[in-house]
CSV table of C-alpha atoms and ligand atoms in Angstrom, one decimal:
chain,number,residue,atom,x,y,z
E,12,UNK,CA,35.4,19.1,-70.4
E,13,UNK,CA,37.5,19.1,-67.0
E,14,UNK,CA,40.3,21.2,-67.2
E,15,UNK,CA,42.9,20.4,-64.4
E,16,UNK,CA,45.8,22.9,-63.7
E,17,UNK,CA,48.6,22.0,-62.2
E,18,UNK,CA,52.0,20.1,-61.5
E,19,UNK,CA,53.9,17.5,-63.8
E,20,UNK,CA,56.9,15.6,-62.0
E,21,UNK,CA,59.0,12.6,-63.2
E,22,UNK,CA,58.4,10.5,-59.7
E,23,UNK,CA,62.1,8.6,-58.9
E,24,UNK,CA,60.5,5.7,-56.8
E,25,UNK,CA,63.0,3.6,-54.7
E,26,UNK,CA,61.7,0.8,-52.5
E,27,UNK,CA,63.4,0.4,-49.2
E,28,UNK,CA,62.5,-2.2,-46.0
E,29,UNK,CA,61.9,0.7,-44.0
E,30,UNK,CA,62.8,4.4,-44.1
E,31,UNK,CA,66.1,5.8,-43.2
E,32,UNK,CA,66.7,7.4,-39.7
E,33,UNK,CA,68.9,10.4,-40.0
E,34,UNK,CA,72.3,9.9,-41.4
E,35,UNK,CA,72.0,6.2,-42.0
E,36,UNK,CA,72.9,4.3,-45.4
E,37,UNK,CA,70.0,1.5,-46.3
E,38,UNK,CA,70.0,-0.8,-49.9
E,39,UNK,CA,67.0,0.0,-51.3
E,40,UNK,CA,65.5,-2.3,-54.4
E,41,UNK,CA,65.2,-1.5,-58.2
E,42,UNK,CA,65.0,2.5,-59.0
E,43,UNK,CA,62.2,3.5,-61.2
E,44,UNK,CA,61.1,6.5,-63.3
E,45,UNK,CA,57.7,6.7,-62.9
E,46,UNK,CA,55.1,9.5,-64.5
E,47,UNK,CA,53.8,11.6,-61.6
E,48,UNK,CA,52.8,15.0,-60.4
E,49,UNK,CA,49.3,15.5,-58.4
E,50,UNK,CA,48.2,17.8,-61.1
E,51,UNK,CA,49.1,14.9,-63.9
E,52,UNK,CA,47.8,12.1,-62.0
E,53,UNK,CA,44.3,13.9,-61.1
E,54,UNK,CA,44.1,14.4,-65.0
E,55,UNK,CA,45.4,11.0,-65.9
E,56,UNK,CA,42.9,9.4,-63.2
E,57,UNK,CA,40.1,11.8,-64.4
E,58,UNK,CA,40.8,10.2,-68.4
E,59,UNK,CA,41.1,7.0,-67.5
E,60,UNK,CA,37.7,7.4,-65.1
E,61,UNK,CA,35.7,9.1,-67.3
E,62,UNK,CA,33.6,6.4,-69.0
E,63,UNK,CA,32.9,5.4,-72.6
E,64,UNK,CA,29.2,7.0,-72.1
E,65,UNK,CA,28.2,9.1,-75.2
E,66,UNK,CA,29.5,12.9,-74.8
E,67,UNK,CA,32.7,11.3,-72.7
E,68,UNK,CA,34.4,14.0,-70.8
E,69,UNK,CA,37.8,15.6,-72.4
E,70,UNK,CA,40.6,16.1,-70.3
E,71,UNK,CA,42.9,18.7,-70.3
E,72,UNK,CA,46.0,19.7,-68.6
E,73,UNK,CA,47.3,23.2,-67.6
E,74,UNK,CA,51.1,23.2,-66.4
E,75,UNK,CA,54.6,23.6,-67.2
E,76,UNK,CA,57.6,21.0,-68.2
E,77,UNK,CA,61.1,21.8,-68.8
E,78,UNK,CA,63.1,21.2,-71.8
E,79,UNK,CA,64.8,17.6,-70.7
E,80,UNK,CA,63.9,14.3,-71.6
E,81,UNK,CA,61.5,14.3,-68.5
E,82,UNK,CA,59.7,17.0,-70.0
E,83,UNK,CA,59.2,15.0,-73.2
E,84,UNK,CA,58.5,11.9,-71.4
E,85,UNK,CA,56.0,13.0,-69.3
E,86,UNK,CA,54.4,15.2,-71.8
E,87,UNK,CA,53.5,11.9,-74.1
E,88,UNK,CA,52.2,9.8,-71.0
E,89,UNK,CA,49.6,12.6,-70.8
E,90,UNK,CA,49.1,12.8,-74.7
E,91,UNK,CA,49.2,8.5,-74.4
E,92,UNK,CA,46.0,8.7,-71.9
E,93,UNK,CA,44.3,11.1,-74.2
E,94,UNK,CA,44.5,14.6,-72.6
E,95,UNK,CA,44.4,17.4,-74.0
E,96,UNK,CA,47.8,19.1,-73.9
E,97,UNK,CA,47.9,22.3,-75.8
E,98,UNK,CA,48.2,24.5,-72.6
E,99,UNK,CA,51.2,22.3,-71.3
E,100,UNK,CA,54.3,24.9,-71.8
E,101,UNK,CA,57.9,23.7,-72.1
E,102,UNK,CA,60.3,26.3,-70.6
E,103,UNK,CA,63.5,26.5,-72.1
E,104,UNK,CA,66.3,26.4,-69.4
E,105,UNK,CA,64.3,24.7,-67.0
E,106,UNK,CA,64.2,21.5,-65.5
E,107,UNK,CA,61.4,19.4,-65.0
E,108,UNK,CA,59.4,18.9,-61.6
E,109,UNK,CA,60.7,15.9,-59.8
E,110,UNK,CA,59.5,13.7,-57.0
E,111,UNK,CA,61.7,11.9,-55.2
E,112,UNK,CA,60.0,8.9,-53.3
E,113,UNK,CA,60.6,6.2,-50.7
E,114,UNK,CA,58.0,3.4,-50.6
E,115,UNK,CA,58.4,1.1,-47.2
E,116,UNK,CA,57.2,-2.7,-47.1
E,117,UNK,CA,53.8,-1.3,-45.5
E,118,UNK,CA,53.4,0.7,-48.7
E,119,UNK,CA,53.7,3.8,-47.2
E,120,UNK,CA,55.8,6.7,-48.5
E,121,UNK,CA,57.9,9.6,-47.9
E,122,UNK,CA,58.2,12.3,-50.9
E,123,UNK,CA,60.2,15.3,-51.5
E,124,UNK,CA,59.8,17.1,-54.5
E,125,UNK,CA,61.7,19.6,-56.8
E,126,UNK,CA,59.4,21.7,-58.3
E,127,UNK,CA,61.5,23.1,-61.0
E,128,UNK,CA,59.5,24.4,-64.5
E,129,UNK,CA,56.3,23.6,-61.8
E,130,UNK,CA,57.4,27.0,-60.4
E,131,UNK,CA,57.4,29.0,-62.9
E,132,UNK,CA,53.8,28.2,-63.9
E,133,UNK,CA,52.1,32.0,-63.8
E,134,UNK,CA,48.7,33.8,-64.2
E,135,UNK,CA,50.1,34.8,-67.3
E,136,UNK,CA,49.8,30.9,-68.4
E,137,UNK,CA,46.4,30.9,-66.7
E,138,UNK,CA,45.1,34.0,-68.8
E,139,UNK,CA,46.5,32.1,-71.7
E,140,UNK,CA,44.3,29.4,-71.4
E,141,UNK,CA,41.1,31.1,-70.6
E,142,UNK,CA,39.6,30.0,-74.1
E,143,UNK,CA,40.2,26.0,-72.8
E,144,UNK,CA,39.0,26.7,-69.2
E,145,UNK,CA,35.9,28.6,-70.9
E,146,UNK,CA,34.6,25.5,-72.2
E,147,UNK,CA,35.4,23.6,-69.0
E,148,UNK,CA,32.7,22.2,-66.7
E,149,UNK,CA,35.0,22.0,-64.2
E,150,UNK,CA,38.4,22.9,-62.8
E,151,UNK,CA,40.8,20.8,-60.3
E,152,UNK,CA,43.7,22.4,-58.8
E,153,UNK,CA,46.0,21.7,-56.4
E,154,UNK,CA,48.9,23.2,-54.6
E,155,UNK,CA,52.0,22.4,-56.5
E,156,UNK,CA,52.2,25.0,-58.1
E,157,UNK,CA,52.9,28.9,-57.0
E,158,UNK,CA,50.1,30.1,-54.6
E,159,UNK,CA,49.4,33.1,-56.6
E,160,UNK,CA,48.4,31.4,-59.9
E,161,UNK,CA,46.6,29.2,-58.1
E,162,UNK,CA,44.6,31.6,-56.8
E,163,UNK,CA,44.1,33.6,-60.1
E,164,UNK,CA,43.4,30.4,-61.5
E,165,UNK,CA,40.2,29.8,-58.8
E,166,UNK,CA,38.7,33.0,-59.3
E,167,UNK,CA,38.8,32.9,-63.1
E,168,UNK,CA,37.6,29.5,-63.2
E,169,UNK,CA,34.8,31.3,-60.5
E,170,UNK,CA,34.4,34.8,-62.7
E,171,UNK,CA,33.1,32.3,-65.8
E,172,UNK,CA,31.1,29.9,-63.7
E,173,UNK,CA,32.6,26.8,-63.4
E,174,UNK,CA,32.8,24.4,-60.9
E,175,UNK,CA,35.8,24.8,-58.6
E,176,UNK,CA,37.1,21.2,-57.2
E,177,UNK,CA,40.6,22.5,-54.8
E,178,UNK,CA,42.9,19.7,-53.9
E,179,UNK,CA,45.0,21.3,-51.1
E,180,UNK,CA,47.7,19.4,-51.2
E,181,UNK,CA,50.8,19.5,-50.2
E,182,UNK,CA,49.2,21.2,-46.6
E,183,UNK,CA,49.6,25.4,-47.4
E,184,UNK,CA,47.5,27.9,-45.8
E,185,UNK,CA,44.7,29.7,-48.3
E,186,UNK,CA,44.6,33.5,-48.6
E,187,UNK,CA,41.6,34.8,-46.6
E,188,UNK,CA,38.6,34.5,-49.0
E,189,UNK,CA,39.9,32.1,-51.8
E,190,UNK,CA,37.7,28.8,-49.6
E,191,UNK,CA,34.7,30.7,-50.6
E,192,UNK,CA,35.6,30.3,-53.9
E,193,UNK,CA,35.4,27.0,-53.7
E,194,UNK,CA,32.4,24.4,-54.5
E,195,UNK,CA,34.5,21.3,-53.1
E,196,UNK,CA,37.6,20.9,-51.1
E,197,UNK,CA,39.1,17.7,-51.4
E,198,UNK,CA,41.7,17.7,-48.4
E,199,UNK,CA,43.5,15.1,-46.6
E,200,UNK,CA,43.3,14.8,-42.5
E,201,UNK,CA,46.4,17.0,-42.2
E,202,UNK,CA,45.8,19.6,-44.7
E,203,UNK,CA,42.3,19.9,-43.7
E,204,UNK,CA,44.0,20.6,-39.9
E,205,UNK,CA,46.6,23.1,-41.5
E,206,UNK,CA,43.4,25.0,-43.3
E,207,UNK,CA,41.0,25.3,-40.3
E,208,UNK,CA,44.2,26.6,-38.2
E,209,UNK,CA,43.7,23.4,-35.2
E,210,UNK,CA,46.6,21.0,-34.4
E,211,UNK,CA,45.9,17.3,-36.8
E,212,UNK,CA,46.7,15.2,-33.5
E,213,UNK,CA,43.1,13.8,-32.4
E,214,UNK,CA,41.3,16.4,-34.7
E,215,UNK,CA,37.7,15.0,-35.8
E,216,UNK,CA,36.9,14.7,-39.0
E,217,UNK,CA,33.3,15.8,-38.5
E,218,UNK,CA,34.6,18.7,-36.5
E,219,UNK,CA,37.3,19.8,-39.2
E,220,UNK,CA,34.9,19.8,-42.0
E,221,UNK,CA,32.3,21.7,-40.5
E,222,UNK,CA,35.0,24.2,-39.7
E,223,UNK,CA,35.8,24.3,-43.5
E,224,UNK,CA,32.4,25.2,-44.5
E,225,UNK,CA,32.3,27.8,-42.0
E,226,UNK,CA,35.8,29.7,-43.8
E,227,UNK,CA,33.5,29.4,-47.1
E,228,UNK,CA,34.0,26.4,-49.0
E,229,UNK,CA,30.1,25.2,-50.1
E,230,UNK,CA,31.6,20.9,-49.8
E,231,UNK,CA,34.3,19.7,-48.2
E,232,UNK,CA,35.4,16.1,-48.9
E,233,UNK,CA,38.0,14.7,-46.4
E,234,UNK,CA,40.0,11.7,-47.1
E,235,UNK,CA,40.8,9.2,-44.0
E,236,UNK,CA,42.8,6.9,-45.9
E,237,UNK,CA,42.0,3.2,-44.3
E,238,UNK,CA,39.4,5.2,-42.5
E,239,UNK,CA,37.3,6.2,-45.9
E,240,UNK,CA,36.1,9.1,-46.8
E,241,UNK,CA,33.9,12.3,-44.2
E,242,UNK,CA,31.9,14.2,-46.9
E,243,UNK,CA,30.0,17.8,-45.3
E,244,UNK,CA,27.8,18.3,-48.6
E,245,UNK,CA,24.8,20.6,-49.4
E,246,UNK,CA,22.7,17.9,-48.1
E,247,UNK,CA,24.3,16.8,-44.7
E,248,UNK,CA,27.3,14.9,-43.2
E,249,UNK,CA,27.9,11.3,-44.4
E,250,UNK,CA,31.1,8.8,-43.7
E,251,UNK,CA,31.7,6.4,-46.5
E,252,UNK,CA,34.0,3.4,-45.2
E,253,UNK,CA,37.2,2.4,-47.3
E,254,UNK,CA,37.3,-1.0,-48.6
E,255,UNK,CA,39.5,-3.4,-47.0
E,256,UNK,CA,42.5,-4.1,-49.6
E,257,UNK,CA,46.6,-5.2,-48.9
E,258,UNK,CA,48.6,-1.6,-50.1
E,259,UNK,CA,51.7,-2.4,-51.7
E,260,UNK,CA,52.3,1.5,-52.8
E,261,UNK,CA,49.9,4.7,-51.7
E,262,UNK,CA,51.4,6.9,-53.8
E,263,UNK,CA,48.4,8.9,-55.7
E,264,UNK,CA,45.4,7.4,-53.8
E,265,UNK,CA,44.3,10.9,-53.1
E,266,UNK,CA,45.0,11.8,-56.8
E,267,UNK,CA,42.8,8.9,-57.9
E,268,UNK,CA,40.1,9.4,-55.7
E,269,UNK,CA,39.8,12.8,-56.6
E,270,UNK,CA,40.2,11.8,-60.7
E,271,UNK,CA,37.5,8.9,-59.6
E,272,UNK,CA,35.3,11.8,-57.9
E,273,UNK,CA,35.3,14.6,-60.6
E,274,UNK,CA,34.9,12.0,-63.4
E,275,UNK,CA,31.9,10.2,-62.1
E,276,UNK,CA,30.4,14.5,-61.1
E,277,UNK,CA,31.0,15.3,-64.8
E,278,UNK,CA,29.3,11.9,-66.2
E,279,UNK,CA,26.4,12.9,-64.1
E,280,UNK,CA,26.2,11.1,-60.9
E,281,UNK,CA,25.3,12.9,-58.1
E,282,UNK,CA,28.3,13.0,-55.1
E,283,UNK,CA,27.4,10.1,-53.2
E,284,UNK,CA,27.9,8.1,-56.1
E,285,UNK,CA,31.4,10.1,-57.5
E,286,UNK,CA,32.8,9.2,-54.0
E,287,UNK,CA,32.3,5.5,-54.0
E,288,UNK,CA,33.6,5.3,-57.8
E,289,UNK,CA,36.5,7.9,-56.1
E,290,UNK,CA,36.8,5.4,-53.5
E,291,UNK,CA,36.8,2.1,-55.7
E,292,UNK,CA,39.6,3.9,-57.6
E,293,UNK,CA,41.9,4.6,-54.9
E,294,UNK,CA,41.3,0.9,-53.1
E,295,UNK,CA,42.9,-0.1,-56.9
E,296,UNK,CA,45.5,2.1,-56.8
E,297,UNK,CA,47.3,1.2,-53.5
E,298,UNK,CA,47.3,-2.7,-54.4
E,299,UNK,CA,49.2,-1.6,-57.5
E,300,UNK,CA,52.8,0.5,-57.4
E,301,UNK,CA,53.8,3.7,-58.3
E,302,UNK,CA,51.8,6.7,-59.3
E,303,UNK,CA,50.1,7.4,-62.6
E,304,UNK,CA,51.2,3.6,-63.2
E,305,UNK,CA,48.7,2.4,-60.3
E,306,UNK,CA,45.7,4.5,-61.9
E,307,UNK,CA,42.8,2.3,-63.1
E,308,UNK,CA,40.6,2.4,-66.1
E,309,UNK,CA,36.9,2.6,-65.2
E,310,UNK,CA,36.6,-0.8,-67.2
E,311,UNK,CA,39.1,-2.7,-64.4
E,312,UNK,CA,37.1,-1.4,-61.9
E,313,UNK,CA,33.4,-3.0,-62.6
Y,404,RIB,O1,50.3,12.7,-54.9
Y,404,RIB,C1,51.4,11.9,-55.4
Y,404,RIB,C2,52.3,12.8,-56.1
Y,404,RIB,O2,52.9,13.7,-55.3
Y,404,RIB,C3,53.5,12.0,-56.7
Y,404,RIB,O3,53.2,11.5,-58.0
Y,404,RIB,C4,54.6,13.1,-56.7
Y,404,RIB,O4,55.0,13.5,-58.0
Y,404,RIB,C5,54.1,14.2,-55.8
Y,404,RIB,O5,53.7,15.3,-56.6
């Protein structure tokens, strides 16, 4: 099973020409509601990955909704992909996590999010799903969610030996000694920059990732975006090239990658394989809008 804890937004997507300067009015085009959340979508792009091989990995999701249609919404668009969503709470009170995005005519976006019932997720969730993460193989986490259940989160997952997969994303610091807790860090450029303490401008990937397995962490998987993919692993340094596609939207690559990644890990392939089906995912993903609505099923990709 792969267990991913995390955050669950309602994405509002507008499409504009370009993005606004500062105190400028544009007319965007339609308005959508669109499922998202980078804890969701890695869990959504994990399902949807995993395969129809015998023993097909079960998904579950960890997190918190409020009480509004939102919460109700995007609680069935997990259920509707099959995940497991017994440790999803609904706070009473609370408003759901929202995402408020702006996708430009070179598909690239600008978010800002409202964490809301997101925020109130709390190791005292975490302890309450020890008997699902028990029989987890492994655990994806981001940082969406507060910095201290994340953290309680890693070194339970750690205490009962599974395998840790951190998404550090949105860009956060670590407490001192929580990278060694984990087996592979899945960072983008920037967030990779923010963790090893250098400035992103001109930063090598080679350079950053080695300086992520000297803070602890055993793999460090950086995503390039049109650049691919710089993997330090156990067995040496590799660069995997992206494929060449027209993006229309790059909301969740990095979700899909990392769903694409920890699927093919937990079907059995070794890393070099998970990160070209991670990869094949996310080249789908950005020709297709939106978030968990651009998420392939392993079928579309082959
Ligand atoms: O990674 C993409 C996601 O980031 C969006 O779905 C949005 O909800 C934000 O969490």
């Amino acid at each position: 099973m792969i267990v991913v804890i995390g955050s669950i937004n309602m994405d509002l997507v507008l499409r504009v020409p370009r993005m606004p300067l500062p105190g400028e009015t544009l007319t965007g085009g339609a308005f959508r509601t669109i499922p998202g959340g980078k804890g969701a979508n890695q869990a959504v792009a994990c399902a949807r990955l995993s395969g129809k091989v015998a023993g097909a990995q079960q998904v579950a999701m960890v997190g918190c909704v409020g009480d509004d249609a939102f919460g109700a919404t995007l609680r069935a668009a997990l259920v509707g992909d099959g995940i497991i969503d017994s440790h999803i709470t609904t706070l009473p009170g609370v408003a759901s996590g929202i995402a408020s995005i702006l996708v430009d005519d070179h598909g690239q976006n600008s978010i800002v999010i409202a964490g809301g019932a997101n925020d109130l997720l709390s190791p005292a969730h975490i302890d309450a799903a020890q008997g699902l993460i028990e029989q987890a193989d492994i655990v994806v986490l981001q940082l969406e969610t507060p910095m201290d259940t994340v953290v309680h989160a890693i070194k339970l997952a750690r205490s009962l030996g599974k395998t840790v997969v951190l998404n550090p994303a949105p860009a956060a610091s670590l407490p001192d000694g929580v990278l060694e807790l984990v087996d592979y860090l899945i960072p983008n450029e920037i967030e990779a920059a923010m963790l090893a303490g250098v400035s992103p401008d001109g930063a090598d990937a080679k350079a950053l990732a080695a300086a992520l397995q000297k803070l602890g962490s055993d793999n460090v998987i950086i995503t390039l975006g049109s650049k691919g993919v710089h993997a330090a692993l156990y067995g040496g340094d590799f660069t995997f090239p992206a494929e060449v596609v027209q993006a229309v939207d790059t909301t969740a690559a990095g979700d899909t990658f990392i769903g694409g990644f920890v699927a093919g890990l937990a079907s059995g392939m070794d890393e070099a394989e998970a990160i070209g089906q991670g990869q094949r995912a996310a080249a789908w993903s950005v020709t297709k809008p939106g978030a968990q609505t651009s998420i392939p099923h392993l079928h579309e990709l082959f």
